[in-house]
Short mmCIF file of C-alpha atoms (C1' of nucleotides) in Angstrom, two decimals:
data_model
loop_
_atom_site.label_atom_id
_atom_site.label_comp_id
_atom_site.label_asym_id
_atom_site.label_seq_id
_atom_site.Cartn_x
_atom_site.Cartn_y
_atom_site.Cartn_z
CA UNK A 3 113.39 224.33 183.88
CA UNK A 4 115.08 221.87 181.81
CA UNK A 5 118.47 221.81 181.98
CA UNK A 6 118.36 222.71 178.44
CA UNK A 7 117.67 225.39 178.15
CA UNK A 8 119.61 226.72 180.72
CA UNK A 9 122.78 224.50 179.12
CA UNK A 10 122.11 226.97 176.17
CA UNK A 11 121.98 231.00 177.70
CA UNK A 12 124.99 229.32 179.77
CA UNK A 13 126.82 228.33 175.80
CA UNK A 14 125.12 231.67 174.58
CA UNK A 15 126.32 234.08 176.88
CA UNK A 16 129.73 232.23 176.97
CA UNK A 17 129.97 233.34 173.52
CA UNK A 18 128.58 236.53 173.09
CA UNK A 19 132.02 237.27 175.97
CA UNK A 20 134.25 235.34 174.13
CA UNK A 21 133.29 236.94 170.87
CA UNK A 22 132.48 240.39 171.76
CA UNK A 23 134.09 243.78 170.66
CA UNK A 24 136.21 245.12 173.27
CA UNK A 25 137.57 249.16 173.92
CA UNK A 26 133.77 250.35 172.90
CA UNK A 27 132.98 254.05 172.78
CA UNK A 28 131.03 255.36 175.86
CA UNK A 29 127.51 255.00 175.70
CA UNK A 30 124.54 254.89 177.93
CA UNK A 31 121.80 251.44 177.66
CA UNK A 32 118.79 253.31 176.50
CA UNK A 33 120.51 254.10 173.02
CA UNK A 34 121.59 250.36 172.20
CA UNK A 35 118.34 249.42 172.98
CA UNK A 36 116.60 252.64 171.34
CA UNK A 37 118.81 252.00 168.56
CA UNK A 38 118.15 247.97 168.00
CA UNK A 39 114.24 248.92 167.71
CA UNK A 40 115.38 251.23 165.00
CA UNK A 41 117.02 248.75 163.34
CA UNK A 42 115.01 245.60 163.57
CA UNK A 43 111.29 247.48 163.00
CA UNK A 44 109.85 248.89 160.48
CA UNK A 45 108.34 252.69 160.33
CA UNK A 46 109.73 253.09 163.76
CA UNK A 47 108.96 256.98 165.90
CA UNK A 48 109.12 259.07 168.57
CA UNK A 49 105.91 256.61 170.18
CA UNK A 50 107.43 252.96 168.97
CA UNK A 51 110.82 253.75 171.11
CA UNK A 52 108.67 254.84 174.30
CA UNK A 53 106.84 252.13 173.87
CA UNK A 54 109.56 249.51 174.15
CA UNK A 55 112.07 251.40 176.51
CA UNK A 56 108.74 252.28 178.29
CA UNK A 57 109.38 256.20 179.69
CA UNK A 58 107.01 259.14 178.19
CA UNK A 59 106.77 260.54 175.03
CA UNK A 60 108.80 263.17 175.97
CA UNK A 61 111.87 261.14 176.96
CA UNK A 62 111.87 259.27 174.32
CA UNK A 63 111.63 262.74 171.32
CA UNK A 64 114.46 263.79 173.30
CA UNK A 65 116.56 260.02 173.24
CA UNK A 66 116.31 261.00 170.09
CA UNK A 67 117.74 264.68 170.18
CA UNK A 68 120.62 263.70 171.62
CA UNK A 69 121.50 260.65 169.07
CA UNK A 70 120.71 262.59 166.41
CA UNK A 71 123.17 265.67 167.91
CA UNK A 72 126.17 262.41 167.83
CA UNK A 73 125.00 262.02 164.41
CA UNK A 74 123.83 257.85 164.96
CA UNK A 75 120.01 258.81 163.72
CA UNK A 76 118.29 260.75 161.23
CA UNK A 77 114.68 261.59 161.04
CA UNK A 78 112.13 261.31 157.62
CA UNK A 79 108.79 261.98 157.69
CA UNK A 80 105.83 259.52 156.53
CA UNK A 81 104.92 260.09 153.34
CA UNK A 82 101.45 259.01 154.47
CA UNK A 83 100.63 260.88 157.56
CA UNK A 84 102.70 264.01 157.82
CA UNK A 85 102.64 263.64 161.70
CA UNK A 86 104.82 260.49 162.16
CA UNK A 87 108.42 260.23 162.29
CA UNK A 88 110.47 257.70 160.94
CA UNK A 89 113.26 257.40 162.61
CA UNK A 90 116.85 255.40 160.73
CA UNK A 91 120.86 254.57 162.16
CA UNK A 92 122.89 257.31 160.43
CA UNK A 93 125.91 254.67 159.42
CA UNK A 94 127.59 256.06 161.74
CA UNK A 95 124.90 254.49 164.11
CA UNK A 96 124.75 251.20 162.64
CA UNK A 97 128.96 250.57 163.46
CA UNK A 98 128.25 251.78 166.76
CA UNK A 99 125.35 249.81 167.26
CA UNK A 100 127.12 246.95 165.86
CA UNK A 101 130.47 247.20 167.94
CA UNK A 102 127.20 246.81 171.14
CA UNK A 103 125.18 243.93 169.68
CA UNK A 104 127.59 241.94 167.36
CA UNK A 105 130.37 239.56 166.82
CA UNK A 106 133.28 240.92 166.84
CA UNK A 107 134.14 240.29 162.46
CA UNK A 108 137.96 239.63 163.13
CA UNK A 109 137.36 237.31 166.47
CA UNK A 110 134.95 235.26 164.04
CA UNK A 111 136.02 234.93 160.66
CA UNK A 112 139.46 233.37 162.44
CA UNK A 113 136.87 231.58 164.74
CA UNK A 114 134.73 230.19 161.67
CA UNK A 115 137.77 230.26 158.92
CA UNK A 116 140.87 228.55 161.12
CA UNK A 117 139.53 226.93 163.45
CA UNK A 118 137.01 224.89 161.73
CA UNK A 119 136.56 222.24 159.01
CA UNK A 120 133.61 223.83 156.29
CA UNK A 121 131.46 220.78 157.85
CA UNK A 122 131.66 222.93 161.71
CA UNK A 123 131.32 225.95 159.80
CA UNK A 124 128.28 224.79 158.17
CA UNK A 125 126.45 223.25 160.98
CA UNK A 126 126.89 226.48 162.95
CA UNK A 127 125.28 227.86 160.12
CA UNK A 128 122.89 225.68 159.47
CA UNK A 129 121.85 225.37 163.39
CA UNK A 130 122.15 230.06 163.84
CA UNK A 131 119.21 229.80 160.23
CA UNK A 132 117.39 227.27 161.96
CA UNK A 133 116.67 228.89 164.85
CA UNK A 134 116.44 232.11 163.47
CA UNK A 135 113.77 230.84 160.73
CA UNK A 136 111.96 229.08 163.66
CA UNK A 137 112.10 231.88 165.91
CA UNK A 138 110.17 234.52 163.55
CA UNK A 139 107.40 231.94 162.45
CA UNK A 140 106.50 232.05 166.07
CA UNK A 141 106.96 235.98 166.35
CA UNK A 142 105.67 237.17 163.71
CA UNK A 143 103.03 236.06 163.02
CA UNK B 22 134.24 240.83 155.02
CA UNK B 23 133.28 237.23 153.99
CA UNK B 24 129.72 236.85 153.52
CA UNK B 25 129.01 233.73 156.19
CA UNK B 26 130.11 236.29 159.12
CA UNK B 27 127.95 239.17 158.56
CA UNK B 28 125.08 236.56 157.78
CA UNK B 29 125.97 235.32 161.60
CA UNK B 30 126.12 238.24 163.11
CA UNK B 31 122.60 239.19 161.74
CA UNK B 32 121.12 235.89 162.86
CA UNK B 33 123.01 236.50 166.28
CA UNK B 34 121.77 239.50 166.23
CA UNK B 35 117.74 238.89 165.13
CA UNK B 36 118.11 235.58 167.47
CA UNK B 37 118.82 237.96 170.51
CA UNK B 38 116.10 240.45 170.75
CA UNK B 39 113.41 238.38 168.81
CA UNK B 40 114.46 235.94 172.44
CA UNK B 41 115.25 238.78 174.86
CA UNK B 42 113.32 239.88 177.74
CA UNK B 43 111.38 242.85 178.37
CA UNK B 44 110.66 245.53 180.74
CA UNK B 45 113.59 245.23 182.47
CA UNK B 46 114.55 247.31 185.27
CA UNK B 47 116.82 250.48 185.18
CA UNK B 48 120.40 249.47 184.53
CA UNK B 49 123.26 251.99 183.37
CA UNK B 50 125.28 249.80 180.34
CA UNK B 51 128.56 250.32 183.06
CA UNK B 52 126.79 248.14 185.44
CA UNK B 53 126.31 245.65 183.50
CA UNK B 54 129.12 245.38 181.95
CA UNK B 55 131.02 244.93 185.33
CA UNK B 56 128.38 242.08 185.90
CA UNK B 57 128.85 240.30 183.08
CA UNK B 58 133.21 240.85 184.14
CA UNK B 59 132.41 239.44 187.65
CA UNK B 60 130.43 236.78 186.00
CA UNK B 61 132.83 235.18 183.24
CA UNK B 62 135.98 235.88 185.47
CA UNK B 63 137.41 234.68 188.24
CA UNK B 64 139.07 236.53 191.40
CA UNK B 65 137.71 240.03 190.14
CA UNK B 66 138.33 243.06 192.08
CA UNK B 67 138.78 246.58 191.59
CA UNK B 68 141.74 246.86 189.14
CA UNK B 69 140.30 244.67 186.79
CA UNK B 70 137.25 245.92 186.38
CA UNK B 71 138.88 249.50 186.42
CA UNK B 72 140.43 247.66 183.74
CA UNK B 73 137.59 246.33 181.96
CA UNK B 74 135.77 249.38 182.12
CA UNK B 75 138.76 251.77 180.87
CA UNK B 76 138.10 254.17 183.97
CA UNK B 77 140.78 254.86 186.90
CA UNK B 78 140.43 252.32 190.09
CA UNK B 79 138.81 255.23 192.05
CA UNK B 80 135.70 255.46 189.41
CA UNK B 81 135.76 251.80 189.39
CA UNK B 82 135.24 251.54 193.35
CA UNK B 83 132.28 254.54 193.39
CA UNK B 84 130.94 251.76 190.71
CA UNK B 85 130.59 248.66 193.01
CA UNK B 86 129.70 251.09 196.16
CA UNK B 87 126.25 251.55 193.53
CA UNK B 88 126.04 247.69 192.97
CA UNK B 89 126.83 247.12 196.72
CA UNK B 90 123.98 249.24 197.36
CA UNK B 91 121.65 248.10 194.76
CA UNK B 92 122.80 244.29 196.82
CA UNK B 93 123.28 243.49 192.98
CA UNK B 94 127.05 242.22 194.23
CA UNK B 95 128.85 241.68 197.20
CA UNK B 96 132.82 242.29 198.25
CA UNK B 97 135.71 239.47 200.18
CA UNK B 98 138.51 239.64 200.77
CA UNK B 99 141.92 237.35 198.46
CA UNK B 100 142.49 235.23 202.19
CA UNK B 101 146.53 234.39 200.01
CA UNK B 102 146.01 239.06 199.78
CA UNK B 103 143.57 240.78 202.05
CA UNK B 104 144.58 243.92 200.25
CA UNK B 105 142.62 242.54 197.00
CA UNK B 106 139.22 242.85 196.95
CA UNK B 107 137.25 239.33 195.60
CA UNK B 108 134.07 240.52 193.42
CA UNK B 109 130.99 238.25 193.19
CA UNK B 110 126.70 238.03 192.34
CA UNK B 111 124.54 237.92 195.01
CA UNK B 112 121.48 236.12 193.71
CA UNK B 113 119.43 239.57 192.43
CA UNK B 114 122.37 240.35 190.79
CA UNK B 115 122.49 237.03 189.14
CA UNK B 116 118.66 237.01 188.21
CA UNK B 117 119.71 241.20 186.69
CA UNK B 118 122.68 240.26 185.13
CA UNK B 119 120.46 237.22 182.89
CA UNK B 120 117.78 239.39 182.22
CA UNK B 121 119.68 241.67 180.32
CA UNK B 122 121.89 239.08 178.72
CA UNK B 123 120.82 235.82 178.54
CA UNK B 124 117.58 234.54 176.35
CA UNK B 125 114.28 234.18 177.64
CA UNK B 126 114.13 230.65 179.18
CA UNK B 127 110.04 230.72 178.25
CA UNK B 128 110.96 231.94 174.77
CA UNK B 129 113.59 229.53 174.04
CA UNK B 130 111.89 226.87 175.55
CA UNK B 131 108.74 227.27 173.44
CA UNK B 132 111.21 227.63 170.51
CA UNK B 133 113.20 224.70 171.64
CA UNK B 134 110.62 222.43 172.44
CA UNK B 135 107.39 222.32 170.96
CA UNK B 136 108.33 224.43 167.27
CA UNK B 137 111.69 221.50 167.04
CA UNK B 138 111.63 217.89 166.74
CA UNK B 139 115.12 216.31 169.36
CA UNK B 140 117.00 216.44 166.37
CA UNK B 141 116.76 220.25 165.33
CA UNK B 142 117.07 220.72 168.67
CA UNK B 143 120.40 218.66 168.97
CA UNK B 144 121.30 220.28 166.36
CA UNK B 145 121.61 223.42 168.30
CA UNK B 146 122.79 222.60 171.00
CA UNK B 147 126.06 220.48 168.98
CA UNK B 148 126.37 224.47 167.68
CA UNK B 149 126.86 226.32 170.68
CA UNK B 150 128.31 223.51 172.08
CA UNK B 151 131.41 223.52 169.03
CA UNK B 152 131.85 227.45 168.77
CA UNK B 153 132.04 227.98 172.47
CA UNK B 154 134.56 224.99 172.58
CA UNK B 155 136.87 226.55 169.88
CA UNK B 156 136.33 230.07 171.25
CA UNK B 157 137.29 228.80 175.00
CA UNK B 158 140.49 227.21 172.82
CA UNK B 159 141.39 230.36 171.02
CA UNK B 160 140.93 232.63 173.90
CA UNK B 161 142.17 230.74 176.60
CA UNK B 162 145.45 230.37 175.74
"C1'" DA C 19 84.86 273.44 157.39
"C1'" DC C 20 85.32 272.90 162.85
"C1'" DG C 21 86.70 271.35 166.84
"C1'" DA C 22 88.90 266.48 168.70
"C1'" DA C 23 92.84 263.73 168.52
"C1'" DT C 24 97.14 262.55 167.45
"C1'" DA C 25 102.68 263.15 166.57
"C1'" DT C 26 105.86 265.30 167.85
"C1'" DA C 27 108.72 269.14 170.05
"C1'" DT C 28 110.94 272.38 173.87
"C1'" DC C 29 111.84 274.61 178.17
"C1'" DT C 30 112.05 273.74 183.24
"C1'" DT C 31 113.24 270.96 186.93
"C1'" DA C 32 115.07 267.45 189.38
"C1'" DT C 33 117.76 263.36 190.68
"C1'" DA C 34 120.66 259.66 189.40
"C1'" DA C 35 124.79 258.44 186.58
"C1'" DT C 36 129.35 259.32 185.30
"C1'" DA C 37 133.76 260.17 186.15
"C1'" DC C 38 138.28 262.27 187.21
"C1'" DG C 39 141.72 264.08 190.83
"C1'" DA C 40 143.73 264.67 195.30
"C1'" DC C 41 143.76 262.49 199.17
"C1'" DA C 42 143.88 258.05 202.83
"C1'" DT C 43 143.59 253.66 204.52
"C1'" DT C 44 145.19 249.32 204.86
"C1'" DA C 45 148.37 245.07 203.26
"C1'" DA C 46 152.72 243.55 201.46
"C1'" DT C 47 157.05 243.67 199.56
"C1'" DT C 48 161.64 244.85 199.98
"C1'" DA D 5 160.61 251.87 208.41
"C1'" DA D 6 160.44 253.11 204.00
"C1'" DT D 7 157.84 251.90 199.60
"C1'" DT D 8 154.62 249.63 196.98
"C1'" DA D 9 150.07 248.40 196.05
"C1'" DA D 10 145.15 248.03 196.08
"C1'" DT D 11 141.57 249.65 197.49
"C1'" DG D 12 138.57 254.05 199.15
"C1'" DT D 13 136.10 257.95 200.18
"C1'" DC D 14 135.44 263.54 198.98
"C1'" DG D 15 134.56 266.66 196.64
"C1'" DT D 16 133.79 269.39 191.71
"C1'" DA D 17 131.40 268.95 187.06
"C1'" DT D 18 129.20 267.09 183.45
"C1'" DT D 19 126.53 264.51 181.29
"C1'" DA D 20 121.61 261.47 181.04
"C1'" DT D 21 117.41 260.77 182.20
"C1'" DA D 22 112.71 261.61 183.38
"C1'" DA D 23 108.42 264.01 183.07
"C1'" DG D 24 104.83 267.50 183.46
"C1'" DA D 25 103.70 271.58 181.22
"C1'" DT D 26 102.57 273.39 176.95
"C1'" DA D 27 103.02 274.06 171.88
"C1'" DT D 28 102.28 273.86 166.99
"C1'" DA D 29 100.95 270.71 162.99
"C1'" DT D 30 99.07 267.10 161.54
"C1'" DT D 31 95.09 263.91 160.56
"C1'" DC D 32 90.52 262.62 161.71
"C1'" DG D 33 85.42 262.54 162.50
"C1'" DT D 34 81.28 264.91 161.85
#
DNA sequence: ACGAATATATCTTATAATACGACATTAATT
DNA sequence: AATTAATGTCGTATTATAAGATATATTCGT
């Protein structure tokens, strides 16, 4: 493995460790992964969840039941196929997922607006934008 | 909240979602958080774990027992204070944590070395390096 | 129109994870 | 020697996780 790759991963995990949210609510690993899929993909139903986290469809259904009890997720039905569930995050669910996968906004603002010049800030934004664009080229056809 | 902050978080989570490892072993949320602390901090013992994940010391001790059974973690004792445990990740533990918090090395290599020029690659590396440096200035004295 | 296939839901059962209080042990401190 | 600090263990309770069996509703194929 090239050493730049290892280096970037080191930087990535260091940045996340320092800038993540703390004092987060209790939540399970599966719940986070499920909510990530719902947020990042379109038209996600029970079957897609089961595939994404590698469990049976009935287990996936139980997960969703629990997430609905916590009001992190709600269901609607596809208009094209009334058998199919379409899952979405509630506002609360979105906030919870944010606190478990995003960078702390206050810390990020402090870093970008008080510890960096506008040129440095632009460098960060350009790099992330480039990376996301190229990633999309690779993984979404 | 400034819109650049929200934008960067959007990019951050998109990049992670696309580049993360898939088909990961079953692991609990608490296990990952504990291993992150062990990897990123020095001289972590039971007390530090308890504080980091906000549980009692006996619960933290049980977590460590389970992680040792799985051979993700091992203990030694501080030479300065023989009461104090010092936790470290085993090689296996390091790999497991990697698969649950880092970017997939194959995907990253493909992205950086086949989809980017060396200038673009350098931009990414510079941006991450800058970000990590400044983060360290802020959060480590 | 009708049986087959698909998507989801529910119920039961089993195991593992999570957490805490109470109590015990060992090493350091005073 | 008594106290404090760091950790470990036991008992107990709750929740999470997962699968199989079974059921229901919708759509597809002919």
